[in-house]
Structure formats: C-alpha cells, structure tokens
Amino acid sequence: MDLPNQSGFQSVIKARNLRMTNQRRQILQVLQESDEHLDAEAIYDRVRQKDARVSLATVYRSLTLFKNLGLVDERNLGEDYRRFETAQDEPHYHFTCLACRKVIEFNAPEIEQKIIPQIEAQGLKVTEAHLIVSGYCADCQRDQTRGKKHADTHLRIPNQTNLR
Amino acid sequence: MDLPNQSGFQSVIKARNLRMTNQRRQILQVLQESDEHLDAEAIYDRVRQKDARVSLATVYRSLTLFKNLGLVDERNLGEDYRRFETAQDEPHYHFTCLACRKVIEFNAPEIEQKIIPQIEAQGLKVTEAHLIVSGYCADCQRDQTRGKKHADTHLRIPNQTNLR
DNA sequence: ATCCCTATTGATAATTATTCTCATTATCAA
DNA sequence: TTGATAATGAGAATAATTATCAATAGGGAT
Ligand SMILES: [Mn+2]
Ligand SMILES: [Mn+2]
Ligand SMILES: [Zn+2]
Ligand SMILES: [Zn+2]
C-alpha cells in the first residue's frame, strides 16, 4: 500500500542527488499515516515499532530535510519542543488545550486574505505565519479533573516547579 | 526617576506576600526601559551593567514571576530561546526578519474581533494568541548583504549546519 | 552482478537554554 | 531588634537538539 506523495517524495529526492533510504521512507510514512502533531521522540518510537534500526539523530536529520524539501511543516505549539506534520495544501492554525494538550486545528482566511497582505504592503516579504492559540478545551472546562488525558501525542513529563 | 507601573508592581507584590527585592526592581526596570524584545541573557547583561550582583537564575525566576503576575509577556519569535517584553494594554503581534533578526510589531484586530470569537463559539476558552510571522524586511530584500546587522537584541551565534 | 564514489547512518559526545538544589542572605511585619 | 521565611547566588542537573566520525549502503556506471 503506497501512500499519497511517496512518489513525489522519490522525484524530489532524486532531483537533488539525495538518496532514498529506508529510514527516510519509514519516517515520512509515520508522518503521513498520522493526523496528529508528532514530536521527534514520538516519531522515533513509531518508526522503531514498525521495524527499522533507526537512530534519533536520523529522525532529526530527516525532519530537517523534509522541512527544507517542503514535505513537512514544523510547528511550535507553545511547548519547548517541536512538532511536525505533513505539509498541507491549505494553511491552517492551531489551538492547544493547556490542560489535556489536545490540539485543535482551524482555518482563518482573514490571515491570508487581509493580515498578511497588509504586512507585505509595508515592504515586508512574508514566508511563514503561525497563529498559536492556547486555552482550555470544552472537556477541560467542564471537568475538574484537568490534565488527566493527554491527546494528540505521547506524554512528556516536564520538570519545572518554578511557577511560584 | 520612577517608571510607570513601578507602583503597580509594589502593590501586586505585597498583595501576595512576596518581597520587593533589588533584583526584581532592576530586572523589571530593564524591561520597562527597553522597547525591544529581550531574552534572558540580554536582560542579565543589562542588569549587571547597571549595578547589581544578580544571577542568571534570578533573572529566569523573576521573569516567570512577572509573567504570572501579568506584568511581562513572553514571546516566541521563532528562535530557540524566549523573549520578554512588558505587558501592553493593546494586543499586538510580531514579524521577524529571518536575515537581520529585526522584529516589527503590528496590530491585527481581526484576530481579537473575528478569529478568537469564532474559536470560542466552538466551546473553547482562549487565554492566549500569538501571530508569529517571519520573512524578510525591506532592507534585507534589497541588500545582498543579508544578515549583517542584528537588530532588536544582542547576538547569539548558533551551531547548526544541519541544513542540507 | 560488481565497483566505486559519496551520501547517509548509528552511536555517542557535545552543546545550550533553562531549571533545580541548597546553603546563605535579605525582606518585612511585629 | 528579632524571627520567620521568601529570595538569592553559585553551580550542578536536565533535556532537546546538534555535531563528530568511523562504518554502511544507495545507485550510477561498467
Ligand atoms: Mn496542523
Ligand atoms: Mn512586542
Ligand atoms: Zn483539554
Ligand atoms: Zn532584515
């Protein structure tokens, strides 16, 4: 079963005399099979389950490559680590629940149609735009039991107690 | 010479039986005197120049405190470190030049007036929203000599060569 | 199928922003 | 002035990401 742009992957790889490795295929496939926003570690975990002897360094290297090839987009959703998802045709933006970490995507055509044009009218050239919204999802507003479940990716337990 | 809300600072500090220390005064003052988006290290440098024997740990601790008190806002402008600025009355957003690192602020009332209300209409509670735009400023589009000057804060030289 | 060039990888050390630890100091109310 | 304890400084610890480098593997040419 081949995935959508596995072929587009091939062509863009060869065009730059890069090499089509198993690791790259696996890593890209994990991204394509997922509708979530995975971080490097989550991708690493999933790739190893499937089969390969892949190193975390290669995951990072491949993500950087895919990003530069336009196959994958990097997202910063207010965490201190980076998430990745396959590049979409339509731009979209992200809401993250501060309690359960669920990520909800949304469109905001005003950004592409009004805000960015206004910025570029001032002589700036825009290459990227991220609208990052955070708050509390409907479930977590209702529940007292906030932060119980952790949607959208695997759990990472931070350290900090510096909240005063 | 007292600064704007140094007094508001006093009251909010006392209200929570926190203590008004020299370090906190100095750090907050650096933020208030600057119209830039400083990172912890830049604040650290400026505070030491002024006078005090302040540790970097205290800068971080104070920034976290000020953020929680609503006196200071944290910004992530696409770098791998965090910037801070005094809390503004009006929301605003940020464009960063990828070449010279200059930061340009702009308003986007559509966000507060249309986009966020739409999100909240779906049952979500929004507590924060950042629109982070990057690209190239007018100067850097013109110049071939991109990346020469480094506006808005001190220089940090990264390591990476992983760009393929 | 074999050779060869070199892009890529795995393992692990290095880097670096931020947080933690804990003994010492300073704030402030009484 | 004193006492309780909030806050600090110094440096160790943490953790995500990147660099190093010898070994491996892709793929074009033969
Ligand atoms: Mn998304
Ligand atoms: Mn700003
Ligand atoms: Zn939630
Ligand atoms: Zn510029």
Short mmCIF file of C-alpha atoms and ligand atoms in Angstrom, two decimals, chain B residues 35-37 73 75 77 84-86 88 92-94 103-106 152, ligand 2:
data_model
loop_
_atom_site.label_atom_id
_atom_site.label_comp_id
_atom_site.label_asym_id
_atom_site.label_seq_id
_atom_site.Cartn_x
_atom_site.Cartn_y
_atom_site.Cartn_z
CA ASP B 35 11.29 48.85 23.68
CA GLU B 36 12.90 45.69 22.34
CA HIS B 37 12.18 42.01 22.85
CA ASP B 73 4.66 38.87 28.35
CA ARG B 75 7.21 35.82 23.22
CA LEU B 77 9.55 34.62 17.75
CA PHE B 84 10.17 39.09 27.02
CA GLU B 85 8.54 42.49 26.97
CA THR B 86 6.40 44.48 29.39
CA GLN B 88 0.86 46.05 26.83
CA HIS B 92 -0.09 43.15 19.14
CA TYR B 93 1.78 40.64 17.02
CA HIS B 94 5.24 40.15 15.59
CA VAL B 103 11.37 42.48 14.96
CA ILE B 104 8.46 44.55 13.70
CA GLU B 105 5.24 44.79 15.67
CA PHE B 106 1.83 45.13 14.14
CA ASP B 152 16.42 44.23 18.45
MN MN E 2 6.04 43.13 21.14
#
